[in-house]
Short mmCIF file of N, CA and C in Angstrom, two decimals:
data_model
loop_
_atom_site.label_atom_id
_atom_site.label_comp_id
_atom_site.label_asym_id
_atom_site.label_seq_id
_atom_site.Cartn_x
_atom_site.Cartn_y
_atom_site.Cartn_z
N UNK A 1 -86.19 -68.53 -19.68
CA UNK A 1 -86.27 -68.04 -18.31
C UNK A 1 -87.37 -66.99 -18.23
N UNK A 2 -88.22 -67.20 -17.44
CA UNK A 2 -89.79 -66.19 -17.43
C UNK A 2 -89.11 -64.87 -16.53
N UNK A 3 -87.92 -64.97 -15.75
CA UNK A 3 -87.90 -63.95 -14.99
C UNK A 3 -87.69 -62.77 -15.63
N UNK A 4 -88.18 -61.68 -14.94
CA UNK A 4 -88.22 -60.29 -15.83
C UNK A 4 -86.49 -59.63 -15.65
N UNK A 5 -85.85 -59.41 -16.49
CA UNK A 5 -84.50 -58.77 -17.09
C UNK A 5 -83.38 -60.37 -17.12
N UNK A 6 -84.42 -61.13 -17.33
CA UNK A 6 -83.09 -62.42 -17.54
C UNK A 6 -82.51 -62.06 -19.04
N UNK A 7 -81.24 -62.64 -19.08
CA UNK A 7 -80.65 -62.50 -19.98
C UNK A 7 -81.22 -62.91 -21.45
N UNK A 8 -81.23 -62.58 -22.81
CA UNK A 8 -81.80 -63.31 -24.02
C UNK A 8 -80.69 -63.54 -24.68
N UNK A 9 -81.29 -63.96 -25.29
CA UNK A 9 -80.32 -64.54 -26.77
C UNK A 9 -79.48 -65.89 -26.80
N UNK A 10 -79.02 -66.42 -27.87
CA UNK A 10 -78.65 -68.04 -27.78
C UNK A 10 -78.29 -68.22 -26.71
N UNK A 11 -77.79 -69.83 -26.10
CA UNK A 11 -78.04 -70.15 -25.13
C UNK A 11 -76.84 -71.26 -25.55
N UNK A 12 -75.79 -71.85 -24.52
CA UNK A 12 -74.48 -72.24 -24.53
C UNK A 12 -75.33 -73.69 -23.62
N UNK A 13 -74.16 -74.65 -23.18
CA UNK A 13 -74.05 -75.41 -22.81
C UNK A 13 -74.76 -75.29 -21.17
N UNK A 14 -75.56 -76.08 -21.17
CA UNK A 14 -76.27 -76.26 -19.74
C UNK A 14 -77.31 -74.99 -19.80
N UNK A 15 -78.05 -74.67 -21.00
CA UNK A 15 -78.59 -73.70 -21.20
C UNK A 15 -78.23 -72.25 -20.55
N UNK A 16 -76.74 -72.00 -20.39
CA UNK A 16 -76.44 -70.59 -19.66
C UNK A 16 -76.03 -69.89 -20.97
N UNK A 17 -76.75 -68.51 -20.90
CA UNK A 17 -76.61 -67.51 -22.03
C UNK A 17 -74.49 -67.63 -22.74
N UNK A 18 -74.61 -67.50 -23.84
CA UNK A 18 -73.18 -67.24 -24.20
C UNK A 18 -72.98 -66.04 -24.22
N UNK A 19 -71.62 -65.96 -24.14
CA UNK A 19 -70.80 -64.25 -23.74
C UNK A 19 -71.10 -63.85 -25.28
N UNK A 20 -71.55 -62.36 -25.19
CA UNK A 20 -71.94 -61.65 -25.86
C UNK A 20 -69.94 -60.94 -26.68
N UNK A 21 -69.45 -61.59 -27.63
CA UNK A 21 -68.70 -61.02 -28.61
C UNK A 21 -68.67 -60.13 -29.35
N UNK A 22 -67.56 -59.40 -29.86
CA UNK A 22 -66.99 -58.01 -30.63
C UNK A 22 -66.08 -58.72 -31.38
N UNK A 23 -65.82 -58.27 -32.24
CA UNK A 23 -64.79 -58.33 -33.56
C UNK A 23 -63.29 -57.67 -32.52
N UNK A 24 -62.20 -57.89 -33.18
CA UNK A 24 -60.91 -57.28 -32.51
C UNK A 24 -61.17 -56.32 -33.13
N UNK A 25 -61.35 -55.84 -34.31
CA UNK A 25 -61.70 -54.75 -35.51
C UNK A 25 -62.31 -53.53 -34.95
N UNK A 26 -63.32 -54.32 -34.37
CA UNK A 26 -64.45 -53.54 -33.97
C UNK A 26 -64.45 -52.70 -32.83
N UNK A 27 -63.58 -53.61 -32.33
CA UNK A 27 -62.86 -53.13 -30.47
C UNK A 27 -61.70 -51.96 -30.49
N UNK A 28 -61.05 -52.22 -32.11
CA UNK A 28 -59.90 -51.05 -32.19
C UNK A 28 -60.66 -49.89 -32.56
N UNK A 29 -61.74 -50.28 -33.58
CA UNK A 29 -61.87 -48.99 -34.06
C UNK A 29 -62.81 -48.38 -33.10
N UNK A 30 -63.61 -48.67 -32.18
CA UNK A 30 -64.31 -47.77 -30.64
C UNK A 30 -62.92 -47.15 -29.88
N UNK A 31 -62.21 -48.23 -29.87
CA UNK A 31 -60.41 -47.31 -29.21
C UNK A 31 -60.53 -46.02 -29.73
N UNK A 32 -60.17 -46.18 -30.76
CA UNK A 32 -59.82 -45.05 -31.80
C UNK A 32 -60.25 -43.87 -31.56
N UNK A 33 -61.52 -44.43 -32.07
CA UNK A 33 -62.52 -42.97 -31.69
C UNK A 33 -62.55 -42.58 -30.40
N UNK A 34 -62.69 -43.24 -29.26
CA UNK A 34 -62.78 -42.74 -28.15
C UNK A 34 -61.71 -42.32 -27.74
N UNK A 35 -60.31 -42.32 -28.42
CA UNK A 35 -59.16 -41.93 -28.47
C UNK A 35 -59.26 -40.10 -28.85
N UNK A 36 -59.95 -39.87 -30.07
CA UNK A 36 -60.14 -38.60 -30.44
C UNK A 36 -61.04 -38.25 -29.92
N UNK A 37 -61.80 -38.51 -29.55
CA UNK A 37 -63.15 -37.99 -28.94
C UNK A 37 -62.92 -37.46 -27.98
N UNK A 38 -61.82 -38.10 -27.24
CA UNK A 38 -61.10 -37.39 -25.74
C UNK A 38 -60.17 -36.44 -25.79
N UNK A 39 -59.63 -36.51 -26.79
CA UNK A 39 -58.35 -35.70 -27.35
C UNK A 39 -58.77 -33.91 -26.98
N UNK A 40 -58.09 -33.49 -26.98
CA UNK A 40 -58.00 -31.84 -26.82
C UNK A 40 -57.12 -31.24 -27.96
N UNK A 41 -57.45 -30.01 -28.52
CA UNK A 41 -57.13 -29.18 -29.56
C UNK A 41 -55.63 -28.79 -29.08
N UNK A 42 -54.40 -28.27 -29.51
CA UNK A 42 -53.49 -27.79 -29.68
C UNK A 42 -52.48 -28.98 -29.25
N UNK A 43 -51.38 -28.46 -28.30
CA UNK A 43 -50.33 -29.77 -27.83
C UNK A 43 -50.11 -28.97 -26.79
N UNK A 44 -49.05 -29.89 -25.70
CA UNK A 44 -48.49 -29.40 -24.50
C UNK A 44 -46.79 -29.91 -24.70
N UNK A 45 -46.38 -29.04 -24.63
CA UNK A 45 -45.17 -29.17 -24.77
C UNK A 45 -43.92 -29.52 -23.59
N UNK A 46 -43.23 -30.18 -23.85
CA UNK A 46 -42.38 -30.71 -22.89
C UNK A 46 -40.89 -30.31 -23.25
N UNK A 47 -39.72 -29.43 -22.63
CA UNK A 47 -38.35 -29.24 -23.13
C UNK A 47 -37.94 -30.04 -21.90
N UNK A 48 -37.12 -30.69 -22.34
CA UNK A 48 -35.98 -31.52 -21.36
C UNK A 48 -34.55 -31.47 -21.89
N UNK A 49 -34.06 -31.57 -21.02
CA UNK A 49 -32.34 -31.88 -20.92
C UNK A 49 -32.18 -33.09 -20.76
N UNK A 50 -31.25 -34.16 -22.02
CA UNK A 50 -30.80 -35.50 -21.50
C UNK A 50 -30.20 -35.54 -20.60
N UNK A 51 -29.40 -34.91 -19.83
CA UNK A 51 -29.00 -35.10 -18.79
C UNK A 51 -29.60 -35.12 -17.79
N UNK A 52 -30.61 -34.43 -17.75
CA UNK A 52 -31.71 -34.04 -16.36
C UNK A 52 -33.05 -34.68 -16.32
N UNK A 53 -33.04 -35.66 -17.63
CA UNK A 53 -34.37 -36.06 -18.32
C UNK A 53 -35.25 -36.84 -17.29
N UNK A 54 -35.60 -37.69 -15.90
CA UNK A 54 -36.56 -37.86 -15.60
C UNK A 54 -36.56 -36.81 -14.40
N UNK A 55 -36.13 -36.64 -14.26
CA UNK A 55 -36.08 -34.77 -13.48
C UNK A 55 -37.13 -33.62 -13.93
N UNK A 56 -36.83 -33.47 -15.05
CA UNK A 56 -37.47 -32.32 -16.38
C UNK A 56 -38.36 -32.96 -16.40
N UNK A 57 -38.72 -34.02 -17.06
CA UNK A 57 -39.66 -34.87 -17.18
C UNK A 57 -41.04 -34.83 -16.26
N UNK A 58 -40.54 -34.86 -14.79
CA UNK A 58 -41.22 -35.08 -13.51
C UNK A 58 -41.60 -33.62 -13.02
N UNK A 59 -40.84 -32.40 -13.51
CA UNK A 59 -41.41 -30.99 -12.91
C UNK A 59 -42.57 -30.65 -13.88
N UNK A 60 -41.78 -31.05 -15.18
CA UNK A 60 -43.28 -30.61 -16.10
C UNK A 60 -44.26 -31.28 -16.11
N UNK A 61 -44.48 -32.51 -15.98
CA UNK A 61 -45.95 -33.02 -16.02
C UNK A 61 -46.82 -32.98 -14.80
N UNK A 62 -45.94 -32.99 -13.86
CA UNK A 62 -46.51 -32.65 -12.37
C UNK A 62 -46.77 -31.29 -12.12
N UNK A 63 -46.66 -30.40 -12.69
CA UNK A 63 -47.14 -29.08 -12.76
C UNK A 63 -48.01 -28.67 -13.72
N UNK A 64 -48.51 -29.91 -14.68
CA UNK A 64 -49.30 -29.33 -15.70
C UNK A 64 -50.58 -29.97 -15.04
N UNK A 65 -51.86 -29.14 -16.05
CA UNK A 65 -53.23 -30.17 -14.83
C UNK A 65 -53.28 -31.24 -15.80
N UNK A 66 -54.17 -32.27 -15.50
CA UNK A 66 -54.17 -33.84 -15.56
C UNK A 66 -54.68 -33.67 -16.94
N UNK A 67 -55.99 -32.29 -17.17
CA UNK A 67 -56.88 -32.52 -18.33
C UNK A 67 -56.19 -31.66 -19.17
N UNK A 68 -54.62 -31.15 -19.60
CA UNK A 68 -53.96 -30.73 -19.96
C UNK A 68 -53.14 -31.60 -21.18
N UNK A 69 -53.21 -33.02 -20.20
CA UNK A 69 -51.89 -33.88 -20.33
C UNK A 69 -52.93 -35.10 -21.53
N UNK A 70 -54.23 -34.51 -22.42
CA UNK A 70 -54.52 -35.16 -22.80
C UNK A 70 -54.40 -35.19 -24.19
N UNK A 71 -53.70 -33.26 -23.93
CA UNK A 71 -53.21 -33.21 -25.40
C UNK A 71 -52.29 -33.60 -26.23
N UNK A 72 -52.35 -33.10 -27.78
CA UNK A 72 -51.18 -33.80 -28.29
C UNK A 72 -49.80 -33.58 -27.40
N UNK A 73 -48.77 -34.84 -27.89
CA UNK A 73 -47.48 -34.42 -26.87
C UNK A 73 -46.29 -33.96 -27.79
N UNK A 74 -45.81 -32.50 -27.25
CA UNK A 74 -44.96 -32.27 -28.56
C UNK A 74 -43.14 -32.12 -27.66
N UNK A 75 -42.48 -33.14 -27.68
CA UNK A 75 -41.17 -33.06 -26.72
C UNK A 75 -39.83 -32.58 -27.49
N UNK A 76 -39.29 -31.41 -26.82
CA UNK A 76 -38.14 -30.69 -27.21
C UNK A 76 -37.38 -31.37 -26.41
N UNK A 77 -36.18 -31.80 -26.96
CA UNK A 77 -34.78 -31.59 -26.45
C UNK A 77 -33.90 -30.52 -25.79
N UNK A 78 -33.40 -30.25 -25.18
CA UNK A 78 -32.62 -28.85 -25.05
C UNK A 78 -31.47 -29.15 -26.24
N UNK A 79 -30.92 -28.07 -26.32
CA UNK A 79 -29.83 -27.88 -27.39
C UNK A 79 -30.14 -29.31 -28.55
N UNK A 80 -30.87 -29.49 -29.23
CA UNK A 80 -31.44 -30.35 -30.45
C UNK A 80 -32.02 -29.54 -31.09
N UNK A 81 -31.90 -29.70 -32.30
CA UNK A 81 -32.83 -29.30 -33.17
C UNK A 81 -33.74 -30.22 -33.90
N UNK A 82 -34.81 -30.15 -34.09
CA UNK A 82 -35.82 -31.44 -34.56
C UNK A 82 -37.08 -31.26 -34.40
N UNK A 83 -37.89 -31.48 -35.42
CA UNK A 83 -38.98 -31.12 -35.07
C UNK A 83 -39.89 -33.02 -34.42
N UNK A 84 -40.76 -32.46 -33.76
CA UNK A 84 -41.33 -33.69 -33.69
C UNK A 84 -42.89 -34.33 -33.80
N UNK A 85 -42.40 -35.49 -34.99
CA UNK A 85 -43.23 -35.77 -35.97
C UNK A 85 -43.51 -37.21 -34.98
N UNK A 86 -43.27 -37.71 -33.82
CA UNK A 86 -43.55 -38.47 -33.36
C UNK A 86 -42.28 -39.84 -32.99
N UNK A 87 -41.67 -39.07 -33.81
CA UNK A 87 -40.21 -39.81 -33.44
C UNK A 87 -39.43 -39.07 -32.14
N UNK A 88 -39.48 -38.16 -31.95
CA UNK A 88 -39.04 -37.51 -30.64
C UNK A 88 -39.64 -37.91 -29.63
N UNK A 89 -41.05 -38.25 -29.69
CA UNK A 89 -42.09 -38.62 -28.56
C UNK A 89 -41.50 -39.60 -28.71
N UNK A 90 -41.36 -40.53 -29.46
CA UNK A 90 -40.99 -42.21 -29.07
C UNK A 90 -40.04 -41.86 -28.29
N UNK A 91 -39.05 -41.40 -28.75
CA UNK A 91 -37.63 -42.12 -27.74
C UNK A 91 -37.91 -41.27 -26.93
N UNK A 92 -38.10 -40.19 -26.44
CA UNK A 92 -38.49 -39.15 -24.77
C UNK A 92 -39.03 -40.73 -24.23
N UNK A 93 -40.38 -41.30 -24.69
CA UNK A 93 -40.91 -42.64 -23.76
C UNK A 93 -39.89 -43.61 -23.54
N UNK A 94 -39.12 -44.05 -24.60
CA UNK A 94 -38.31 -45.23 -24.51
C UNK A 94 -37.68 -44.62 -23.34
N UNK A 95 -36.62 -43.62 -23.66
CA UNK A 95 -35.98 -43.08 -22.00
C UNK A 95 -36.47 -42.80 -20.84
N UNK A 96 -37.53 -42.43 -20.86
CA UNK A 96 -38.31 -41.96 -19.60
C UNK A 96 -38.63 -43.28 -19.02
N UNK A 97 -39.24 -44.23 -19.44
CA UNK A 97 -39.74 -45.52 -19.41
C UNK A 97 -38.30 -46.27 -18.36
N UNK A 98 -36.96 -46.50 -19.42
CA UNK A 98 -35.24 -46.68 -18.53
C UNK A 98 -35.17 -45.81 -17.68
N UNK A 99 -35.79 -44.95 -17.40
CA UNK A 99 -35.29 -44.10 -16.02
C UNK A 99 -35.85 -43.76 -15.23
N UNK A 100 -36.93 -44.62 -15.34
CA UNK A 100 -38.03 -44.94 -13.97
C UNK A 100 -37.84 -46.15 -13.31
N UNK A 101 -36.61 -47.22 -13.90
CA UNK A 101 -36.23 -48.10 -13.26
C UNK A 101 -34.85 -48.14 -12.99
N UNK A 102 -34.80 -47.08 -12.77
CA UNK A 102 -33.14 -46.31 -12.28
C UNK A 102 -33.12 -46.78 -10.86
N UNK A 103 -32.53 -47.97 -10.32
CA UNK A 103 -31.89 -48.35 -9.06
C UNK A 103 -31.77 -47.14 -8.31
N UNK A 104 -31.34 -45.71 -8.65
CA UNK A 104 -31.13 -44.72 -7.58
C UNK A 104 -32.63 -44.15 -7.33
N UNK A 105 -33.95 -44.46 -8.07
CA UNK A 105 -34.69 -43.95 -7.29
C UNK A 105 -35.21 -44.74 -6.44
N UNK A 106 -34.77 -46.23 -6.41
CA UNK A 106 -35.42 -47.45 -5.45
C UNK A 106 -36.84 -47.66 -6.12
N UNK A 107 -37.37 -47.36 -6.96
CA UNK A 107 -39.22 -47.48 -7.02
C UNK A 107 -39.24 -49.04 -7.35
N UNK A 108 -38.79 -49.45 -8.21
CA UNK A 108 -39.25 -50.48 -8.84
C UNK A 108 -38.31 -51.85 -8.75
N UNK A 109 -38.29 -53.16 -8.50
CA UNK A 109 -37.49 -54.11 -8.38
C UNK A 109 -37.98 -55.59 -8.94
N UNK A 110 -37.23 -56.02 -9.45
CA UNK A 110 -37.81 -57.37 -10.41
C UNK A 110 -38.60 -58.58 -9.48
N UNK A 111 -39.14 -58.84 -10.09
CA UNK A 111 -40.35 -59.86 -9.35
C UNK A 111 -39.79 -60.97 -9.18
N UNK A 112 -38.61 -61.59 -9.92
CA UNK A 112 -38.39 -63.04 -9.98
C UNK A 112 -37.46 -62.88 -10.58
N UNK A 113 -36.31 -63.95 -10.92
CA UNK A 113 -35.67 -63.79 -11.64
C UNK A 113 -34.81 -63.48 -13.29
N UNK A 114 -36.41 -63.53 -13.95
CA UNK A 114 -36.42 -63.03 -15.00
C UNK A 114 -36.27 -61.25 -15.24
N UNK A 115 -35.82 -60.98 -16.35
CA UNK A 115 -36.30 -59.62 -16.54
C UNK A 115 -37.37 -58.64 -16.88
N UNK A 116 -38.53 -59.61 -16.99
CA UNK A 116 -39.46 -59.48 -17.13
C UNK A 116 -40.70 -58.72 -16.97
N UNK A 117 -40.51 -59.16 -15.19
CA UNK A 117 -41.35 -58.50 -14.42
C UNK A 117 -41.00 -58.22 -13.48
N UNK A 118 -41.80 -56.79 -12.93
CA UNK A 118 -41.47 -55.90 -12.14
C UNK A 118 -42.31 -55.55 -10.80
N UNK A 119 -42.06 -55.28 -9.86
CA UNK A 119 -42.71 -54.79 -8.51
C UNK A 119 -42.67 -53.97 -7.79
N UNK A 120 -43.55 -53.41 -7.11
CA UNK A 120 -43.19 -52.46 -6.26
C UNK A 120 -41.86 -52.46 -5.21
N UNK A 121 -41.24 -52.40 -5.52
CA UNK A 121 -40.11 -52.09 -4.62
C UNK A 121 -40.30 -52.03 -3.07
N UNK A 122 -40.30 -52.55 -2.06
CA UNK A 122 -40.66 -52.03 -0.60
C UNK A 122 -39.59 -51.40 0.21
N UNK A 123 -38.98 -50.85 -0.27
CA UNK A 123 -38.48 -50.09 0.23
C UNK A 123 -37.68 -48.72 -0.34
N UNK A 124 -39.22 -48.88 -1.25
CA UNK A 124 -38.82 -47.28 -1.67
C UNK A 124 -39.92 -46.33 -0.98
N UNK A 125 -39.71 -46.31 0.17
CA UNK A 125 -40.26 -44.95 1.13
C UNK A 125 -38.72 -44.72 1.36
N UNK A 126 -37.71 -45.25 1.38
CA UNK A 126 -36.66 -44.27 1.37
C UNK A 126 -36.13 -42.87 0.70
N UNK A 127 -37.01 -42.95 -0.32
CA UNK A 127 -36.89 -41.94 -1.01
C UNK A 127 -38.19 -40.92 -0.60
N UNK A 128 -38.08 -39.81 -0.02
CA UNK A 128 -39.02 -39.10 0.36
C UNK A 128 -40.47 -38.74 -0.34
N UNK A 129 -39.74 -39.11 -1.56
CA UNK A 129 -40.89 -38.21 -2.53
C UNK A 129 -41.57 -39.45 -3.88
N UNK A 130 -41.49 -40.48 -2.92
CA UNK A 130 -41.48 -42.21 -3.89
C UNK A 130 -43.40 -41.81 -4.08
N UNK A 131 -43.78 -41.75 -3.50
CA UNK A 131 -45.12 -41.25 -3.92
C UNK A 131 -45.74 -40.17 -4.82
N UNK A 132 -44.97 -38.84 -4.76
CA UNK A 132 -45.11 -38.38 -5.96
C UNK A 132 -44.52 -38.59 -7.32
N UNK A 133 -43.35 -39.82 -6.99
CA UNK A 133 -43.03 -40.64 -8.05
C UNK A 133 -43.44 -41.14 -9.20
N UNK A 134 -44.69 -41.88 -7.78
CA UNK A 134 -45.55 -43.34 -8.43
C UNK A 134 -46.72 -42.84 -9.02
N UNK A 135 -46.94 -41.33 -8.63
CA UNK A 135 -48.01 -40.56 -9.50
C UNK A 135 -47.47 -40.02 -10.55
N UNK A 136 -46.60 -39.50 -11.01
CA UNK A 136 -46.14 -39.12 -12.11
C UNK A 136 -46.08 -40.13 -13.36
N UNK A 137 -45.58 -41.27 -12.75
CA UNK A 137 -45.55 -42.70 -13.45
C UNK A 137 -46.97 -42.70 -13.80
N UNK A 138 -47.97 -42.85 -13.27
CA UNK A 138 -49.32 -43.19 -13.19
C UNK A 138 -49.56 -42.02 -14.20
N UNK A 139 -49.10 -40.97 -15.10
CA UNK A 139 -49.05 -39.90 -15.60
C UNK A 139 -48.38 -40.01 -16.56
N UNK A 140 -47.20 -40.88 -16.40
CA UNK A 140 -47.04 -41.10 -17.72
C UNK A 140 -46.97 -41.83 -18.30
N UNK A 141 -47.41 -43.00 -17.81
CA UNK A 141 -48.08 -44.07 -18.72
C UNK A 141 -49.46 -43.75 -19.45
N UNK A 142 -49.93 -42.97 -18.12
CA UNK A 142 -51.57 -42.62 -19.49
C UNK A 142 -51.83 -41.78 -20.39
N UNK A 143 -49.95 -41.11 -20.94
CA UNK A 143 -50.15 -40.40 -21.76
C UNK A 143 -50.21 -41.22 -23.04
#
């Protein structure tokens, strides 16, 4: 192709350029790094009460700033003792994760009849505050 910024390199079926490939390898380990590269020095700490847990959950991260929430995550229990080596972070997610599809906040409702998949709920504007909900969610998934 003579035109100036056409694509180069081998050339696929019906002479249209082939998609330019990465290793899976190669793709984790740019993750990675761009994983630390983003990372921030110390941790932010989270104490919750199982009983109160997407409650606690939802005052502290919504009150912390966004470029805060990029640090390490270090989650206390109330009345537990434990330090956490990353096993505390797991299950805080595993629960937090079950109690964002807590029927009493209305957010979320199954797509079909499987358990599978999930949807926005439409009629969770009943809940006044379903929007600062769906941002917190959006918060803590990208932790």
């Amino acid at each position: 192709d003579p035109r100036p910024g056409a694509p180069k390199g081998p050339k696929g079926v019906y002479r249209v350029p082939k998609a330019y490939e990465r290793s899976f390898r190669w793709k984790l380990s740019q993750f990675r790094f761009l994983c630390q590269t983003n990372a921030l020095p110390n941790h932010i700490k989270i104490s919750v009460s199982r009983q109160t847990l997407f409650e606690d959950s939802y005052h502290q991260i919504m009150n912390a700033e966004a470029f805060a929430l990029r640090r390490r995550l270090y989650i206390i229990f109330k009345g537990e003792e434990g330090l956490d080596y990353g096993g505390v972070s797991r299950e805080w997610f595993f629960l937090v994760s079950h109690e964002v599809l807590n029927p009493m906040y209305c957010l979320f409702e199954y797509a079909n009849k499987s358990n599978y998949s999930l949807q926005i709920n439409p009629a969770s504007y009943v809940n006044p505050d379903h929007l600062q909900y769906f941002k917190f969610i959006g918060r803590f998934i990208a932790m």
